[in-house]
mmCIF file of C-alpha atoms in Angstrom:
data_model
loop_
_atom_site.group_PDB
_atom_site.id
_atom_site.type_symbol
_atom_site.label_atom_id
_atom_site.label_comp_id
_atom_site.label_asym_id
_atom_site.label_seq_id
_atom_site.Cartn_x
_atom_site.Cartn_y
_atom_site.Cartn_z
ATOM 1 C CA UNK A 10 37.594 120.512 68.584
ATOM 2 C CA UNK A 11 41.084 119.761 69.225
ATOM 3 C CA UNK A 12 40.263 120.202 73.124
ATOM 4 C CA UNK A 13 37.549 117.850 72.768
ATOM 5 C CA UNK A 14 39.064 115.182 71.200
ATOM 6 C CA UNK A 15 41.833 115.091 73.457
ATOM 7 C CA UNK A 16 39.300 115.428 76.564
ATOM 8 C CA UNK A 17 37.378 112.024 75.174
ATOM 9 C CA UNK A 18 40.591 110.210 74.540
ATOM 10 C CA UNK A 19 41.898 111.070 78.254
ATOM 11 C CA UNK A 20 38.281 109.707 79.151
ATOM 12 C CA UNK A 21 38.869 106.249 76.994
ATOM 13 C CA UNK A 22 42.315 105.749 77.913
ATOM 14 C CA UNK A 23 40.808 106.175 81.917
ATOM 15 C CA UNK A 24 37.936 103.498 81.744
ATOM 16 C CA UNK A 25 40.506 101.539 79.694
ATOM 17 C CA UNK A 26 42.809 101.078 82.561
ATOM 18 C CA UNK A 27 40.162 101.477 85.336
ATOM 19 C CA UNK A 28 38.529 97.751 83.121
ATOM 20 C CA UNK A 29 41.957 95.961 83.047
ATOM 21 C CA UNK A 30 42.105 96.664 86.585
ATOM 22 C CA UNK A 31 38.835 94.922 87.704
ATOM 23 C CA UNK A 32 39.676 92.185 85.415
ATOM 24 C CA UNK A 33 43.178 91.850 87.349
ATOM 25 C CA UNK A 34 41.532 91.932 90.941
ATOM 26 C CA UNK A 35 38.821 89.367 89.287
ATOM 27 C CA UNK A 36 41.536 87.276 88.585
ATOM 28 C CA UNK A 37 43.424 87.400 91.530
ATOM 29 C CA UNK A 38 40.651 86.482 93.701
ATOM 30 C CA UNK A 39 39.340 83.488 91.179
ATOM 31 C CA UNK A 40 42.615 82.307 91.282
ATOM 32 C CA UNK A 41 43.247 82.900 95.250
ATOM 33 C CA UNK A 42 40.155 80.809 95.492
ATOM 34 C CA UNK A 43 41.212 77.897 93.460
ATOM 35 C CA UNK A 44 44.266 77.556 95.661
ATOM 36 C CA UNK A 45 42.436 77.249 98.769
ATOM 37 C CA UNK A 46 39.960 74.481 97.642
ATOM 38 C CA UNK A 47 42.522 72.752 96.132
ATOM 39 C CA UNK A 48 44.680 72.611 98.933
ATOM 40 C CA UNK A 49 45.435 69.683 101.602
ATOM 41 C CA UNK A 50 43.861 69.735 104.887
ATOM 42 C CA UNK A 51 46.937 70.244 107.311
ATOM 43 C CA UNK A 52 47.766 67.464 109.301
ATOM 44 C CA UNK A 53 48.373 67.479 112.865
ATOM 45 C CA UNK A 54 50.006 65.480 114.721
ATOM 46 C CA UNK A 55 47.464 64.608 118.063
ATOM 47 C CA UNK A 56 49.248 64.507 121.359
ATOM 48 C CA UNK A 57 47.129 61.456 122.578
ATOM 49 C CA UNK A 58 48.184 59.726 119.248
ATOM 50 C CA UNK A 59 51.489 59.975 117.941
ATOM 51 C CA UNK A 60 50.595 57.994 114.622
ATOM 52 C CA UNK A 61 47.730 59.496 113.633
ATOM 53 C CA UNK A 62 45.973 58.176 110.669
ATOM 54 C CA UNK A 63 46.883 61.756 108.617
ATOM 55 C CA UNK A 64 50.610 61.776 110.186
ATOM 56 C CA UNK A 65 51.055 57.744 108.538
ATOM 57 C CA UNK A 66 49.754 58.928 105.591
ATOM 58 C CA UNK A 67 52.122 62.067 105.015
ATOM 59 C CA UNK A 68 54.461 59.407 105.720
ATOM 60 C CA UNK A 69 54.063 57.105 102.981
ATOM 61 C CA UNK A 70 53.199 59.893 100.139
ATOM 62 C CA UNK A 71 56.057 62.083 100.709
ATOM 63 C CA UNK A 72 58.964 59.290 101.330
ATOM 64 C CA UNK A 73 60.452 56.237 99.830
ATOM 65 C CA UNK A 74 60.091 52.985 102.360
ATOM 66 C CA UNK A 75 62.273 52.425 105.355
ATOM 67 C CA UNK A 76 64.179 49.575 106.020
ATOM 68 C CA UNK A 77 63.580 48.282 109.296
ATOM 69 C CA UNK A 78 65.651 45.374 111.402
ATOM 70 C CA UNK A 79 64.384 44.279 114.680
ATOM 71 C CA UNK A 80 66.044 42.949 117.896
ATOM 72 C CA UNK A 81 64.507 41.252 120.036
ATOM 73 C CA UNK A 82 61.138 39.482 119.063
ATOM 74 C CA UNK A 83 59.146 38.919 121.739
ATOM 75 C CA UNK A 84 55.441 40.581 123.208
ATOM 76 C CA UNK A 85 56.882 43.952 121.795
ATOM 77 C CA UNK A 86 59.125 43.200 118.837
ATOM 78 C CA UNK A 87 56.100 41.319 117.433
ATOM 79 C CA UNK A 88 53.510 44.073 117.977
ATOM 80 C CA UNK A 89 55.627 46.650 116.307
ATOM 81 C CA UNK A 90 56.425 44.288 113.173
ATOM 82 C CA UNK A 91 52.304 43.465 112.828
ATOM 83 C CA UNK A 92 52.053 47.404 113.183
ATOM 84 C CA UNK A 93 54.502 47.896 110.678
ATOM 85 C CA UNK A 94 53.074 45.138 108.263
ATOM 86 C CA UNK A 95 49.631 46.567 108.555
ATOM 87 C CA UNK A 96 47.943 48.927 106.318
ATOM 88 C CA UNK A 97 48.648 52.095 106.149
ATOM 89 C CA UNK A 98 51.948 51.312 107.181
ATOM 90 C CA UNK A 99 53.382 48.641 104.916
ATOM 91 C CA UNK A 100 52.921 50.863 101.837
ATOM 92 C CA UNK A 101 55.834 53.270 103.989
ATOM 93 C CA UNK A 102 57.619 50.550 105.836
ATOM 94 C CA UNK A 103 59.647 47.393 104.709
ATOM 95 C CA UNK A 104 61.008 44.910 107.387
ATOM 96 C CA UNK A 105 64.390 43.295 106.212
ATOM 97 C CA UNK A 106 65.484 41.616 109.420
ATOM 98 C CA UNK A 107 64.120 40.302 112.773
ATOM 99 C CA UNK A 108 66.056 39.004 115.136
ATOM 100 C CA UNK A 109 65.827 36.730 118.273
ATOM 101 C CA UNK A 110 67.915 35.246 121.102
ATOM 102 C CA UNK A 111 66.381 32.088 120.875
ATOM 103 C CA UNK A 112 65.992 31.276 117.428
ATOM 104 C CA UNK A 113 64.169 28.670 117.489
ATOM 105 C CA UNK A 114 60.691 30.718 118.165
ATOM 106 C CA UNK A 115 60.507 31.441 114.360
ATOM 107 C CA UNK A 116 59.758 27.812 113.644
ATOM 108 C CA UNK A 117 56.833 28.157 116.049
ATOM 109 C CA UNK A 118 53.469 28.041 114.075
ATOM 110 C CA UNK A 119 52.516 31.116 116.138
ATOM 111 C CA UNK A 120 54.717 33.384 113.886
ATOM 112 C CA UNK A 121 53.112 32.117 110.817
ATOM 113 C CA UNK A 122 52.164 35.633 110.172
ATOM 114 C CA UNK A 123 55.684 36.752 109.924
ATOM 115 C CA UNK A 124 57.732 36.647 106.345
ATOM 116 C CA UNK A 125 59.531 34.079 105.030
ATOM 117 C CA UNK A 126 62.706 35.216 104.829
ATOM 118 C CA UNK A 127 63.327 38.038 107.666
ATOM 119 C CA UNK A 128 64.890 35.849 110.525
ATOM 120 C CA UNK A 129 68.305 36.576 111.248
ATOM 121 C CA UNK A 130 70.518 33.685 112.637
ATOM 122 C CA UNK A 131 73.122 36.005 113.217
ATOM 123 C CA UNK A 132 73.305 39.314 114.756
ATOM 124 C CA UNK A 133 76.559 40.044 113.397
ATOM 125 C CA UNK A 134 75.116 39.886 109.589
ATOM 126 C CA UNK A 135 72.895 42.735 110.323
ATOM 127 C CA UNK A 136 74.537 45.087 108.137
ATOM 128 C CA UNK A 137 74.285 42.864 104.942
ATOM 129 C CA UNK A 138 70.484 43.694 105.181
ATOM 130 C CA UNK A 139 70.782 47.203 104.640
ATOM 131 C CA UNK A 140 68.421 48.770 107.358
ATOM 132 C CA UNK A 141 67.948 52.282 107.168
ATOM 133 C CA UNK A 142 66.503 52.099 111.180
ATOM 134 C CA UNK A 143 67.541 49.504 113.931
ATOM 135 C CA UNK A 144 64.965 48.853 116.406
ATOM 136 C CA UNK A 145 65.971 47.436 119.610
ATOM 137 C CA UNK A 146 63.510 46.304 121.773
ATOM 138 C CA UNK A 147 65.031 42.445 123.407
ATOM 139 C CA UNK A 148 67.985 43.797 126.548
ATOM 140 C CA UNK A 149 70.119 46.846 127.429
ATOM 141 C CA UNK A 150 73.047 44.368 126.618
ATOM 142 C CA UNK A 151 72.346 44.938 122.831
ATOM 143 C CA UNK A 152 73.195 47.987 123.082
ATOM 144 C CA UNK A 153 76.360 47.727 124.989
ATOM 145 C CA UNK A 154 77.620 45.372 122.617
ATOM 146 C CA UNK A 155 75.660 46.176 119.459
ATOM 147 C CA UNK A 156 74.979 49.779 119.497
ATOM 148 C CA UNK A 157 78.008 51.610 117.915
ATOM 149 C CA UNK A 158 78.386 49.063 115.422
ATOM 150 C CA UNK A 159 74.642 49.864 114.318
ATOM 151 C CA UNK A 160 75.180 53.544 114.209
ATOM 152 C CA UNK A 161 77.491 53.341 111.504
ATOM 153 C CA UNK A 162 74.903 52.469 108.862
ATOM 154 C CA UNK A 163 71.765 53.194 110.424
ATOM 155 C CA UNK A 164 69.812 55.295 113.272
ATOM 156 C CA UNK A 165 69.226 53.434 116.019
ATOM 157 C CA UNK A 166 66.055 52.963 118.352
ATOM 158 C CA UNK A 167 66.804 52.031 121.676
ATOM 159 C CA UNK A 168 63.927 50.237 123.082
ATOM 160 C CA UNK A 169 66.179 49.524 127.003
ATOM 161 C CA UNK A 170 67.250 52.479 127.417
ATOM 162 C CA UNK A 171 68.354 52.067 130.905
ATOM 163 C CA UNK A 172 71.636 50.712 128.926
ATOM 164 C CA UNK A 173 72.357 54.411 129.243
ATOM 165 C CA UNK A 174 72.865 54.228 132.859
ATOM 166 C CA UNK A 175 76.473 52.501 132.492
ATOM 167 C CA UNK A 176 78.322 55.565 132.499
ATOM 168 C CA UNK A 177 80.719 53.820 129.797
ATOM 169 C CA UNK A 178 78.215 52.732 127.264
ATOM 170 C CA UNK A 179 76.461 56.294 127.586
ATOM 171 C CA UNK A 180 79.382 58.089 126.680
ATOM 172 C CA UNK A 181 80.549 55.385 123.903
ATOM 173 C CA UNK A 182 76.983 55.868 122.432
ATOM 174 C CA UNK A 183 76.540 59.510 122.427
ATOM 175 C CA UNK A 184 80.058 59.812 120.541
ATOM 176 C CA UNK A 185 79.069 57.340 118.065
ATOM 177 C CA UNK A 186 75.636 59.155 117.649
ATOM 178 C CA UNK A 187 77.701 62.114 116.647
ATOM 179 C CA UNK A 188 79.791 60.860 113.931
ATOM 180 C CA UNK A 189 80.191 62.178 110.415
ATOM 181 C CA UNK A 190 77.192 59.784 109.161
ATOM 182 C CA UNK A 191 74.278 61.412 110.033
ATOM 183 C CA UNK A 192 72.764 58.758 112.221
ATOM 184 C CA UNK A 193 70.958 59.517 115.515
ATOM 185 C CA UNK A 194 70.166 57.447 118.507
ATOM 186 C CA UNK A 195 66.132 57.736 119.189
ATOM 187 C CA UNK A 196 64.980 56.737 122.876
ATOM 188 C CA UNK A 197 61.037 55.925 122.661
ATOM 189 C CA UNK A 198 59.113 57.276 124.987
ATOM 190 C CA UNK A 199 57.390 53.842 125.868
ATOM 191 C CA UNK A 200 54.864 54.535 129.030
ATOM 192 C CA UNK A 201 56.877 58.144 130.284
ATOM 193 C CA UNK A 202 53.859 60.978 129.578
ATOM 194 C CA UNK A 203 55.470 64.808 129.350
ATOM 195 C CA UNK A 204 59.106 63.640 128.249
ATOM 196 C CA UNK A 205 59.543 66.650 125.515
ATOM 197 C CA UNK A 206 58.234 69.056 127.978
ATOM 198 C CA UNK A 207 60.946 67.675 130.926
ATOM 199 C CA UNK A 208 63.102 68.197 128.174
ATOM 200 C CA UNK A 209 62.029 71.856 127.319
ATOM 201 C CA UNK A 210 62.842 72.334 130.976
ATOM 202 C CA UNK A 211 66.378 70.555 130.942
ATOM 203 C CA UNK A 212 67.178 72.658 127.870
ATOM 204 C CA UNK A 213 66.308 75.661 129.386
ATOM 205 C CA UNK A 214 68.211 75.221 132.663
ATOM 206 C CA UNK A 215 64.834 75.703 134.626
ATOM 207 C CA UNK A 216 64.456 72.053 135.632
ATOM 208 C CA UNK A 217 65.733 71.637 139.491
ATOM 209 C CA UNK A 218 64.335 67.817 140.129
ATOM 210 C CA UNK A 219 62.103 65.120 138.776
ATOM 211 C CA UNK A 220 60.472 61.945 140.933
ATOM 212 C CA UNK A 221 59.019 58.967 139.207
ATOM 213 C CA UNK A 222 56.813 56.660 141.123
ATOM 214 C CA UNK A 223 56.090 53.447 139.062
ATOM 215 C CA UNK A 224 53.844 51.198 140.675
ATOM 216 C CA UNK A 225 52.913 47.381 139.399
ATOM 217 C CA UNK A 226 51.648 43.768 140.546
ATOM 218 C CA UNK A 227 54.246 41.764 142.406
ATOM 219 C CA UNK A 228 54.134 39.662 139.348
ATOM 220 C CA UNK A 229 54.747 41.937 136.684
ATOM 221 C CA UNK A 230 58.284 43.360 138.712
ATOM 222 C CA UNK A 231 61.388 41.589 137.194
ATOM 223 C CA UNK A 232 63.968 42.161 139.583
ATOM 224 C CA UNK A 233 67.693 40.385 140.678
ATOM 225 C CA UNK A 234 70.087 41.593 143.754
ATOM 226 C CA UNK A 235 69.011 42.732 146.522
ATOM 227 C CA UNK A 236 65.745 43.887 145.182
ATOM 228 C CA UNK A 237 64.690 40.095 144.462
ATOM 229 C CA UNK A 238 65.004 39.557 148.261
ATOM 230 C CA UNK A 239 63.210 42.706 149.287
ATOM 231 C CA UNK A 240 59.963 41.311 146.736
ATOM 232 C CA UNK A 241 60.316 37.844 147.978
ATOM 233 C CA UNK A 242 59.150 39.187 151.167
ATOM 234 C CA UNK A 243 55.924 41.055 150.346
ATOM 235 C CA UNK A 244 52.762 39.401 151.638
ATOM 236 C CA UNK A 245 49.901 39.067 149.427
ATOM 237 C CA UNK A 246 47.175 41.317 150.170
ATOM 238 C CA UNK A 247 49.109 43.535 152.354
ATOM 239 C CA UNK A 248 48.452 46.681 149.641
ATOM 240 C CA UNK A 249 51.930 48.350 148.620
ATOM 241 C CA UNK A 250 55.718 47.740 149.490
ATOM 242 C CA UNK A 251 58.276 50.110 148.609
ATOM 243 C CA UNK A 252 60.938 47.953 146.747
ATOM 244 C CA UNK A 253 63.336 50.709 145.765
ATOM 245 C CA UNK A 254 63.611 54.387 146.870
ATOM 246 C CA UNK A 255 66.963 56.614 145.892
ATOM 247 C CA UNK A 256 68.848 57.782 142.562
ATOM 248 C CA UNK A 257 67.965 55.652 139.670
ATOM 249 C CA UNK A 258 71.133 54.474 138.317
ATOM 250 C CA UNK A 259 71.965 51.944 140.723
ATOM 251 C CA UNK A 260 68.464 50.689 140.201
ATOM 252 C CA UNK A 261 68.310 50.359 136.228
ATOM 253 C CA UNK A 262 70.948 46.931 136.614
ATOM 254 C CA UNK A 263 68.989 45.152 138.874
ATOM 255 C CA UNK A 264 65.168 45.937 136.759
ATOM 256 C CA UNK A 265 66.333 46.610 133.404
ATOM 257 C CA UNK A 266 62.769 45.446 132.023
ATOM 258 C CA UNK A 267 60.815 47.617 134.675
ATOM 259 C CA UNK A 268 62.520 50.919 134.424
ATOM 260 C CA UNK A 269 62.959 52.023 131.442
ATOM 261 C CA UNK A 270 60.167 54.926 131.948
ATOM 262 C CA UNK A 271 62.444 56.050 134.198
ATOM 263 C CA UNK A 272 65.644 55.638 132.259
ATOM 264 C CA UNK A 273 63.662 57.903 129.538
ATOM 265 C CA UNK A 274 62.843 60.422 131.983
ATOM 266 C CA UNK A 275 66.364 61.196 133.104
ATOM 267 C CA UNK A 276 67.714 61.076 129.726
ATOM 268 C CA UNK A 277 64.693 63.657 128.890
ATOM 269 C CA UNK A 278 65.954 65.899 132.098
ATOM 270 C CA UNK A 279 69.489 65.790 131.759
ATOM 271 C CA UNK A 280 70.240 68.493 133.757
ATOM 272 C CA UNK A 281 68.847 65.992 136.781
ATOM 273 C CA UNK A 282 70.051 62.469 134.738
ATOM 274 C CA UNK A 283 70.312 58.773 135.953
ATOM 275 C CA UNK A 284 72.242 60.513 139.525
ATOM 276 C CA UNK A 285 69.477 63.194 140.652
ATOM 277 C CA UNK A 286 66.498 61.553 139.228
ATOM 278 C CA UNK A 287 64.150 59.836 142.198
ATOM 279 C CA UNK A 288 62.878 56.512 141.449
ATOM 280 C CA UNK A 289 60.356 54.633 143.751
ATOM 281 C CA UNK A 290 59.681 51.174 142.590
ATOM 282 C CA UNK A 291 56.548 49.822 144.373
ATOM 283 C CA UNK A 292 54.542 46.318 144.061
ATOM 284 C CA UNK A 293 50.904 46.207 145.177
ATOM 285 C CA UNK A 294 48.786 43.107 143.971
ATOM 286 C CA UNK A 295 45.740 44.686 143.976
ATOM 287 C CA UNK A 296 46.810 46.502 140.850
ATOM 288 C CA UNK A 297 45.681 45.377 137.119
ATOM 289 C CA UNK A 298 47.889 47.946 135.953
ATOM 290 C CA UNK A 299 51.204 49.531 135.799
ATOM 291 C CA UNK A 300 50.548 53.281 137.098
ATOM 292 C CA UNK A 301 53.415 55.641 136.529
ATOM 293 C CA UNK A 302 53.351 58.849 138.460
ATOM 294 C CA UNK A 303 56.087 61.891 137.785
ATOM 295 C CA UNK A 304 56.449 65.051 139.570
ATOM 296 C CA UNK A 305 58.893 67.976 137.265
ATOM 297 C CA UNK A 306 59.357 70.670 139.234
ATOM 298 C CA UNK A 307 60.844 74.118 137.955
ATOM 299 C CA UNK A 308 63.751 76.102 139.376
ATOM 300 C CA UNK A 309 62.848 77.862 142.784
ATOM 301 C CA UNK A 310 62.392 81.543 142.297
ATOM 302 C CA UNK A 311 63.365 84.755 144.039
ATOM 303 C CA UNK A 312 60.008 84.524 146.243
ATOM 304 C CA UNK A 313 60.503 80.759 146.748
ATOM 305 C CA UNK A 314 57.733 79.906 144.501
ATOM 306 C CA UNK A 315 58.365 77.015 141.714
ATOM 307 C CA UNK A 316 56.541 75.481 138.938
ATOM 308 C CA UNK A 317 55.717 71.947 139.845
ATOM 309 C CA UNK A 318 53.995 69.544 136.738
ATOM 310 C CA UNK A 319 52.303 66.015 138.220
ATOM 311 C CA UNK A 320 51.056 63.364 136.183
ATOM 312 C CA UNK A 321 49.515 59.730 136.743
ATOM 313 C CA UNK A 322 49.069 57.468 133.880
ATOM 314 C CA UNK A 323 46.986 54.265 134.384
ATOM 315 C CA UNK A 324 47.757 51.853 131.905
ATOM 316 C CA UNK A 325 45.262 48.349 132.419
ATOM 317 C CA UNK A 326 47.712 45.116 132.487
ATOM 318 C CA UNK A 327 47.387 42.122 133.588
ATOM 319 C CA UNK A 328 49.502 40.665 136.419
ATOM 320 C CA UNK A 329 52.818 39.349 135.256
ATOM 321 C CA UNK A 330 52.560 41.427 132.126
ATOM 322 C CA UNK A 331 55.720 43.783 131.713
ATOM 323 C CA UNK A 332 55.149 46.163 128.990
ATOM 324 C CA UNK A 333 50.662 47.383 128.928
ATOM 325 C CA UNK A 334 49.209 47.496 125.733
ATOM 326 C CA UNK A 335 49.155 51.260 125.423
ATOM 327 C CA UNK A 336 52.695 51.368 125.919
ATOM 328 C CA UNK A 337 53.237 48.432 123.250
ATOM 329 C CA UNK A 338 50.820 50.929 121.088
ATOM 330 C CA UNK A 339 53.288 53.991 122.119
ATOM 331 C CA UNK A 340 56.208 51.986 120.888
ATOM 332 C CA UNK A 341 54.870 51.533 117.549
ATOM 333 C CA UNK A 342 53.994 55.400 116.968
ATOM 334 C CA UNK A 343 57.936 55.902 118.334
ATOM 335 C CA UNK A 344 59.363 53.817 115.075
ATOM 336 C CA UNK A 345 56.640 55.233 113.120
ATOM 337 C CA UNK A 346 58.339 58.794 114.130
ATOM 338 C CA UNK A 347 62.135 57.675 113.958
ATOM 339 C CA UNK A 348 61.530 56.240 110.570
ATOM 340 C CA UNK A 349 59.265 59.398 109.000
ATOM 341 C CA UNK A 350 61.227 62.063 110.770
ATOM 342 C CA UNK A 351 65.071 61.264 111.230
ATOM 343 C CA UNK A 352 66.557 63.968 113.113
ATOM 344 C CA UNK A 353 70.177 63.423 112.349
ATOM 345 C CA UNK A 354 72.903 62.872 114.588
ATOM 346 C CA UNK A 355 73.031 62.626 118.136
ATOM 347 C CA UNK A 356 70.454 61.130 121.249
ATOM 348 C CA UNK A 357 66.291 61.779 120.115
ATOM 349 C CA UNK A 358 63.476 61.205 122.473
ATOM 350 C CA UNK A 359 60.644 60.110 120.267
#
């Protein structure tokens, strides 16, 4: 009897445990399945669209607004404030400052769009408006002048980059962009297509030379020196003349508002930088667009073999036009980066 007993309780006490088990695994599994319906879709970030609708609205869910000044309010600076202003963006965004050369081009009826309130008479009372991210998009002077002072309340976006060819103002930047505050210099990547992956290269020590061929209409090429002459001489119709071939950094002084693709590039590859880098500046008025052509090639290995990248981006613009409206598009998803993602301290392509 005794024997019994005890076999039937053994029995009990094994069901017992073998039925809190199952309900344990049941559990498990309901509530496994409860997380995954009820999670977020990831977003990811497209590489043909840096602002993605899902990327803009991480952006204003997960982040209190950014304060936004902008120099410089022409073509660009006024695309990138209506991007900013627009839906989804303005529930992410707030602009506290725009700024312009010429001042009197807020009183035009043009700008009606634009804020009461936002104009800045003077640069030098930037810092009472409490940006949290500059955006420079008017002359690489700004930054020579404007540029350290900015850093020490807010990152900065350097829209002329090819500021960073003056060996002085490179080196005054980069040591402000790695002070004790935390802010970061963030170069946009405008029309240059591969940039991070020139930089992958750079940062790995495997990148051994980079050519940039930017090609435009006569019209669109704003040039001074030398260079002025050498375009005063093309004849219409004759297809394409070579205006500059040879290191960039002489060129980025005499076409500050052409180059900055290139500018980008060598800050990208700086292992190569504004010395090494090949820039061919070519006018052709057959073009309606502003074609940009780069050629990254790899260090040469033991067999003599390399790794050699080419790309050609066709951007439709309209003769006299500087900056296409892709790249004015680009430019937008740059601040939209800079301003969601601050990196910290120190020099950004974005």
């Amino acid at each position: 009897l005794i024997y019994c007993l005890s076999h039937i309780g053994h029995t009990y006490l094994f069901f017992n445990c073998l039925s809190y088990f199952s309900i344990s695994i049941s559990l498990f599994f309901y509530f496994f399945f409860f997380l995954m319906i009820r999670r977020p879709p990831r977003s990811t970030l497209s590489s043909s669209s840096a602002a993605s609708d899902v990327y803009k609205r991480q952006c204003i869910e997960s982040m209190a607004k950014v304060k936004v000044g902008i120099v410089g309010f022409g073509k660009l600076g006024q695309h990138i404030a209506k991007g900013l202003l627009s839906e989804p963006n303005a529930g992410r965004f707030e602009i506290v400052f725009v700024w312009n050369r010429s001042s009197e081009l807020f009183a035009s009826p043009e700008l009606s769009w634009l804020p009461e309130g936002l104009a800045l008479d003077a640069l030098g009372d930037f810092a009472s408006r409490e940006a949290d991210l500059i955006v420079e998009v008017a002359h690489p002077d700004i930054s020579k002048q404007w540029a350290e002072r900015f850093l020490e309340s807010a990152d900065y976006l350097m829209g002329s980059p090819t500021a960073m060819a003056d060996p002085e103002v490179n080196a005054a930047i980069r040591l402000a962009a790695s002070n004790g505050t935390g802010h970061g210099v963030y170069v946009p990547a405008g029309a240059l297509w591969g940039g991070e992956d020139i930089g992958k290269m750079a940062d790995s020590g495997k990148l051994s030379r980079v050519i940039v061929r930017m090609k435009k209409h006569p019209l669109s090429l704003k040039v001074s020196g030398s260079l002025d002459e050498v375009l005063a001489g093309y004849v219409p119709g004759s297809g394409e003349l070579v205006v500059y071939q040879g290191p960039l950094r002489p060129l980025c002084p005499l076409a500050p508002n052409n180059v900055n693709t290139m500018a980008c590039a060598a800050i990208a590859g700086h292992t190569v930088g504004f010395d090494k880098l090949e820039a061919v500046l070519v006018a052709d008025d057959s073009l309606e667009a502003h074609i940009v052509e780069i050629e990254a090639f790899g260090a040469v290995r033991q067999d003599g073999s390399q790794l050699v990248v080419k790309t050609q981006r066709v951007n439709p613009a309209a003769p006299g036009a500087v900056t296409g409206t892709a790249t004015l598009d680009s430019f937008v998803s740059s601040v939209l980066r800079a301003g969601c993602l601050p990196r910290g301290h120190g020099v950004h392509l974005c």
